[in-house]
CSV table of C-alpha atoms in Angstrom, one decimal:
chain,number,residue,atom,x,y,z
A,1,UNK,CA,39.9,305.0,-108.0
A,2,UNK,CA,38.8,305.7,-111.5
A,3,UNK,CA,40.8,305.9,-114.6
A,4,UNK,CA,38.5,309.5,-115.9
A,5,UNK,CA,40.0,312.8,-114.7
A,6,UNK,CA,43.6,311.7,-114.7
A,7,UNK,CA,46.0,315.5,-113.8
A,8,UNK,CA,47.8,316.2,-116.8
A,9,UNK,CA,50.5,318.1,-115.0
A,10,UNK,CA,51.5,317.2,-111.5
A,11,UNK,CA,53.5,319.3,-109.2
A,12,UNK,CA,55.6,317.5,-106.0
A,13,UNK,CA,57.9,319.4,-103.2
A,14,UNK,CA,59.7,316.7,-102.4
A,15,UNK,CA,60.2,317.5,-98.8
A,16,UNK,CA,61.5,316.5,-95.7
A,17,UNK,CA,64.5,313.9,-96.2
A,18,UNK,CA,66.6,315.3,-93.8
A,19,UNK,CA,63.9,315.2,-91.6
A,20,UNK,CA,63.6,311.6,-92.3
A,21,UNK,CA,67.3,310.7,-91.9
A,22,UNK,CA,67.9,312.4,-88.5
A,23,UNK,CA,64.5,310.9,-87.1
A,24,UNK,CA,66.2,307.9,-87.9
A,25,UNK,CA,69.5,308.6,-86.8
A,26,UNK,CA,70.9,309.0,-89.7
A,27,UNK,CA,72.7,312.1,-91.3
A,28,UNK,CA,70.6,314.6,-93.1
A,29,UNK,CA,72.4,313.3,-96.7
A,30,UNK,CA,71.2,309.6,-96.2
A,31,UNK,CA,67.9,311.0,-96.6
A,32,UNK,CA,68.7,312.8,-99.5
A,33,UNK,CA,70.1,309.4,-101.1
A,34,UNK,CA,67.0,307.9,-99.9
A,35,UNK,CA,64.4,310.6,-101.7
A,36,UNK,CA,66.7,309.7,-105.0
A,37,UNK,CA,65.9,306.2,-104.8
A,38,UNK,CA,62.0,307.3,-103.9
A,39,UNK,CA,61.8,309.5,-106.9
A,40,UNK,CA,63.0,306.8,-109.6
A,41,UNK,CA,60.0,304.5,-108.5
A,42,UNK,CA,57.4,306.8,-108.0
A,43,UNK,CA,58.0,308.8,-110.5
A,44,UNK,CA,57.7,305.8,-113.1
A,45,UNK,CA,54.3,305.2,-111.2
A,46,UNK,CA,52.9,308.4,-111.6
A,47,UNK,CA,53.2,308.4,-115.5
A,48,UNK,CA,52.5,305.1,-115.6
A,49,UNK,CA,49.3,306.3,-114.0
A,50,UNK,CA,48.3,308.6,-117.2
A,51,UNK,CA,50.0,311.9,-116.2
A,52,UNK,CA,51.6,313.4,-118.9
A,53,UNK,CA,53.9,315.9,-117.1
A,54,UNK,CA,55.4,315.4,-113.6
A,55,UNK,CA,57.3,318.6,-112.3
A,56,UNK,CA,59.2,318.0,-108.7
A,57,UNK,CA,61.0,320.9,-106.5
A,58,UNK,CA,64.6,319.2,-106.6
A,59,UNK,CA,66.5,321.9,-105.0
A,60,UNK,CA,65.9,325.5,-104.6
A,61,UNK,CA,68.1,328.4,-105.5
A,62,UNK,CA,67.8,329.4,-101.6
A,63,UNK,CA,69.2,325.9,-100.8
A,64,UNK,CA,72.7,326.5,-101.7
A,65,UNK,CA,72.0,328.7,-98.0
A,66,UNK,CA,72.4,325.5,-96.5
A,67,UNK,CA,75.3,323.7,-95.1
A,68,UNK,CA,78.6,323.5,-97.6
A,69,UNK,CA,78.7,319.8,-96.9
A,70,UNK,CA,75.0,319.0,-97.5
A,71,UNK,CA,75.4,321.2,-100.6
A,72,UNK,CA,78.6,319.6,-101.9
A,73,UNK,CA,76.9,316.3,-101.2
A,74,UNK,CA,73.8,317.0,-103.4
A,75,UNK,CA,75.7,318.4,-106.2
A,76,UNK,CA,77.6,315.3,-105.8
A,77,UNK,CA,74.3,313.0,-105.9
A,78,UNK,CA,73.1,314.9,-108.4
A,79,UNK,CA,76.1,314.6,-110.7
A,80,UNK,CA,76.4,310.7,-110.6
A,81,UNK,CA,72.6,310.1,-110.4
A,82,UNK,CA,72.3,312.0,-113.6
A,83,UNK,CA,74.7,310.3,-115.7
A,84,UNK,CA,73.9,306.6,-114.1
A,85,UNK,CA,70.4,307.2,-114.6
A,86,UNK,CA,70.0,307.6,-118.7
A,87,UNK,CA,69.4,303.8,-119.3
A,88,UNK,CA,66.9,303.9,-116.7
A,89,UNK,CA,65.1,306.8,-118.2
A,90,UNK,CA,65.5,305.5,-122.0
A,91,UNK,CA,64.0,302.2,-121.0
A,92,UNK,CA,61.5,304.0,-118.9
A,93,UNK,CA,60.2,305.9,-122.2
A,94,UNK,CA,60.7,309.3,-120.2
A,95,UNK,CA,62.4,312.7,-121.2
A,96,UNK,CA,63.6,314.5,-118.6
A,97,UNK,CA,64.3,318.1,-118.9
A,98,UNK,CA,65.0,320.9,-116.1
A,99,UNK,CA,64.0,324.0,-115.0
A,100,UNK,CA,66.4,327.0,-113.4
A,101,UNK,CA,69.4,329.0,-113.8
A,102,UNK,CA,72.7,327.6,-114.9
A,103,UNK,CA,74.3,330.0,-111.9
A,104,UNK,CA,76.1,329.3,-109.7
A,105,UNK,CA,76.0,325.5,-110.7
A,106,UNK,CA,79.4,323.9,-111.4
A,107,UNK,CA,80.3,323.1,-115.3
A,108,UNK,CA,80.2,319.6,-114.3
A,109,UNK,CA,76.9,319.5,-112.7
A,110,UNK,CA,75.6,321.3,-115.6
A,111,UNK,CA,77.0,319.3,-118.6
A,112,UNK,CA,75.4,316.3,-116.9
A,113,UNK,CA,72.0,317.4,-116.8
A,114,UNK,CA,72.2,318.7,-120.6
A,115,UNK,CA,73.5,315.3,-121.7
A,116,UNK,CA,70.9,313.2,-120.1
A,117,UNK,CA,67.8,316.3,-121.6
A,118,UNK,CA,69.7,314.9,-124.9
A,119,UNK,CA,69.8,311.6,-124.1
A,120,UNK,CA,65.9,311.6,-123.6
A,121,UNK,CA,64.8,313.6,-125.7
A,122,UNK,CA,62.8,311.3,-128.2
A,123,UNK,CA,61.0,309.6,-125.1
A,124,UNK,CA,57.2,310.2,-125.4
A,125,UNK,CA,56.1,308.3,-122.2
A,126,UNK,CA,56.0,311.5,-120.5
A,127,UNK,CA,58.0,314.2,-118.9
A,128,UNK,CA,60.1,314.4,-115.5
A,129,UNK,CA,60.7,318.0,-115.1
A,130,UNK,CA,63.5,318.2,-112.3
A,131,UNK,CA,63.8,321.7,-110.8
A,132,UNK,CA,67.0,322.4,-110.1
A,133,UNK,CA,68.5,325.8,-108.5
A,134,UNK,CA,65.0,326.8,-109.0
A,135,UNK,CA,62.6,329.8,-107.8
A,136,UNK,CA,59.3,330.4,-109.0
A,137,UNK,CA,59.9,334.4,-108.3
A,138,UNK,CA,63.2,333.9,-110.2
A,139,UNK,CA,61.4,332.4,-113.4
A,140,UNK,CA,58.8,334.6,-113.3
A,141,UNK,CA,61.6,337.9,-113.8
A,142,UNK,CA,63.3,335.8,-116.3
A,143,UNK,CA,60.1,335.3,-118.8
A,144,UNK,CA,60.0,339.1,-118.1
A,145,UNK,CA,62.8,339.7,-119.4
A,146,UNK,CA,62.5,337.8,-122.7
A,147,UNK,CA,59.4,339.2,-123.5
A,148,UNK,CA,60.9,342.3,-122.9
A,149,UNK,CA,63.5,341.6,-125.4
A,150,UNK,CA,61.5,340.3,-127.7
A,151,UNK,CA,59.1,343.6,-128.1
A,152,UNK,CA,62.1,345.5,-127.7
A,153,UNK,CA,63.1,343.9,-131.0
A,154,UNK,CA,59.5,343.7,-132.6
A,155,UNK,CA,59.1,340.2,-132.7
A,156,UNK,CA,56.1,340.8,-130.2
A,157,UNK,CA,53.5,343.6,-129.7
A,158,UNK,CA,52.3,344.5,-126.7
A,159,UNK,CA,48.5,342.8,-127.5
A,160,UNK,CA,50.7,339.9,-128.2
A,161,UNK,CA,51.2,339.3,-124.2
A,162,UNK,CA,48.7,337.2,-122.7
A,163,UNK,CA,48.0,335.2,-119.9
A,164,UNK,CA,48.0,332.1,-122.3
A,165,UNK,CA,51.6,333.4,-124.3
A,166,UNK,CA,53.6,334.2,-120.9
A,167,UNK,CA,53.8,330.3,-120.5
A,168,UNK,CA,55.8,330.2,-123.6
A,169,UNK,CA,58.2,332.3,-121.9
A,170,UNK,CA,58.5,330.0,-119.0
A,171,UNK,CA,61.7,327.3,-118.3
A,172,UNK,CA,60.4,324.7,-120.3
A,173,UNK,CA,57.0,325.8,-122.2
A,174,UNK,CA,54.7,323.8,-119.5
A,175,UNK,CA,50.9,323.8,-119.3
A,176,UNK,CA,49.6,324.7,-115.9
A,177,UNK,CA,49.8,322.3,-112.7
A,178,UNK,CA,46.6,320.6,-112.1
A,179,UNK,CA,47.4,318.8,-108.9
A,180,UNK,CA,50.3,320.1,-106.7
A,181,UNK,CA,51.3,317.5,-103.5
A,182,UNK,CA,53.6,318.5,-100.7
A,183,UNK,CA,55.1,316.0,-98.3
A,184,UNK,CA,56.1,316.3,-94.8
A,185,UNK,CA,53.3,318.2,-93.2
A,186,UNK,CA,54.5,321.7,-94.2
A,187,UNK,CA,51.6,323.7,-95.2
A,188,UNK,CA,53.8,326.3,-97.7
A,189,UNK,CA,54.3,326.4,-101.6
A,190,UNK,CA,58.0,327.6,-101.0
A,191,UNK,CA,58.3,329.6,-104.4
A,192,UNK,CA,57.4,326.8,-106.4
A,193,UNK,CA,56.7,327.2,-110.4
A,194,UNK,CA,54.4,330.1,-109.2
A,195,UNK,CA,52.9,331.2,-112.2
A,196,UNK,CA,51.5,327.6,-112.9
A,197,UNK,CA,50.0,327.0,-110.0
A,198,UNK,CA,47.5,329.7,-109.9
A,199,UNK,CA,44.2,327.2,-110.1
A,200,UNK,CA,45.9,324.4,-108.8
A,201,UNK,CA,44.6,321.5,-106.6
A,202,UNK,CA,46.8,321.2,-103.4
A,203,UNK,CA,47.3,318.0,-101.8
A,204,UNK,CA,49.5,318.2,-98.5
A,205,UNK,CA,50.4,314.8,-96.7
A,206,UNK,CA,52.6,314.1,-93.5
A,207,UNK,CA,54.5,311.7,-94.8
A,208,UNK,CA,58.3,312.5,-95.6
A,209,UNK,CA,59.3,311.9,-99.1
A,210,UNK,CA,61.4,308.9,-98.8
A,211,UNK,CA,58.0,307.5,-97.9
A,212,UNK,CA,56.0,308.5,-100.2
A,213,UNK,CA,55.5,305.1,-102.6
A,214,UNK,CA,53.1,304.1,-105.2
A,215,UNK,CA,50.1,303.8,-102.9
A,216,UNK,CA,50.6,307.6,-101.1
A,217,UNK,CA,50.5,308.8,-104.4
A,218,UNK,CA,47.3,306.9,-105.4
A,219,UNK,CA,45.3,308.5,-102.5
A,220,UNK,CA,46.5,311.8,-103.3
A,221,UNK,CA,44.8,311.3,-107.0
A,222,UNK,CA,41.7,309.6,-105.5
A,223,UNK,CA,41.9,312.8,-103.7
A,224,UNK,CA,42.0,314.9,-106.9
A,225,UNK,CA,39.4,312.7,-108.5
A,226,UNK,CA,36.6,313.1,-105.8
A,227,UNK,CA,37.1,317.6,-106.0
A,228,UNK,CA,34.7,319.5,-107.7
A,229,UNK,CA,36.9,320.9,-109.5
A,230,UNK,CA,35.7,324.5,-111.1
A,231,UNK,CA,38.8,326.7,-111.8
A,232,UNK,CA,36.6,329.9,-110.7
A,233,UNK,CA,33.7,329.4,-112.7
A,234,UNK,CA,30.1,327.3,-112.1
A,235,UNK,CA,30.4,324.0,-112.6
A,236,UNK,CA,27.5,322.7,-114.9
A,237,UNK,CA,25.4,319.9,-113.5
């Protein structure tokens, strides 16, 4: 694996921990504890590995569908995670920030994930964006509607809108995804950061994501590495 043509922006749908737990005989929320512990690690790899920006699909806004208990018990992980995490982060040299809507997430939840976007916010070792109550359709309408605003008020005109300026209307101001990886076997993007995906590189694996370590993400970038990759036009020789 070379060190050259290192993704700048890395997608992951972090999927299939309940899958995980109840193959092991284990309650779905075990495996949700266990994808926590996952993410910490590999995430740290990832940037370590050059990438600049590492987006993953946290929880989606049609998850709060699922069962009250499993969705107490996240908001519950995700609350205490969050605050017991900062030092790690700090240390780590990483700013996390996150993308969705603030509805219908408790005050609590929210608070937390606002003070540790503070808390990192001077780290320049790269950035852990953590969707959270997220849907690509849903962030797509909401840029809409600011740009909207903004030419309602004249800030914009009209030629101002491009392909290029709609990312500045986004959650977080991203760049595009270059390499977007899905564990468990599903072959689906599941409304994830839609608009930033457009050219992207998709990697799918079988492996749940409390097992996807260091060396499952290493193949997935060899992967990425070894594509001609062309982004709709001819690739020179």
């Amino acid at each position: 694996m070379t060190t050259k043509n290192i993704p700048n922006h890395v997608g992951l749908i972090m999927d299939g921990n309940g899958r995980w737990a109840t193959a092991k005989g284990r309650e779905r929320t075990y495996g949700h504890y266990m994808g926590y512990k996952r993410l910490k690690k590999t995430a740290t790899h990832i940037l370590n590995k050059g990438v600049k920006i590492l987006s993953v699909f946290a929880f989606s806004t049609e998850n709060f569908q699922r069962p009250k208990e499993e969705v107490d018990y996240l908001m519950d992980l995700f609350l205490t995670s969050f605050k017991k995490e900062i030092k790690y982060f700090v240390q780590n040299n990483v700013k996390v920030v996150f993308s969705g809507r603030k509805e219908p997430l408790s005050d609590t939840v929210y608070d937390s994930m606002k003070e540790l976007e503070m808390e990192t916010i001077s780290c320049d070792g790269g950035i852990l964006n953590i969707c959270l109550n997220y849907g690509g359709q849903a962030e797509i309408v909401d840029a809409s509607k600011l740009i909207a605003e903004s030419f309602k008020n004249g800030k914009i005109k009209l030629e101002d809108i491009t392909v290029e300026s709609f990312y500045n209307y986004l959650y977080n101001e991203l760049p595009a995804i270059d390499l977007l990886i899905r564990t468990s076997g599903e072959l689906r993007l599941s409304n994830f950061m839609l608009y930033s995906i457009s050219y992207s590189e998709l990697y799918f694996t079988n492996t749940c994501f409390p097992d996807f370590d260091e060396k499952e993400f290493d193949e997935a970038l060899e992967s990425y590495q070894n594509r001609n990759i062309t982004k709709g036009t001819i690739k020179q020789k």
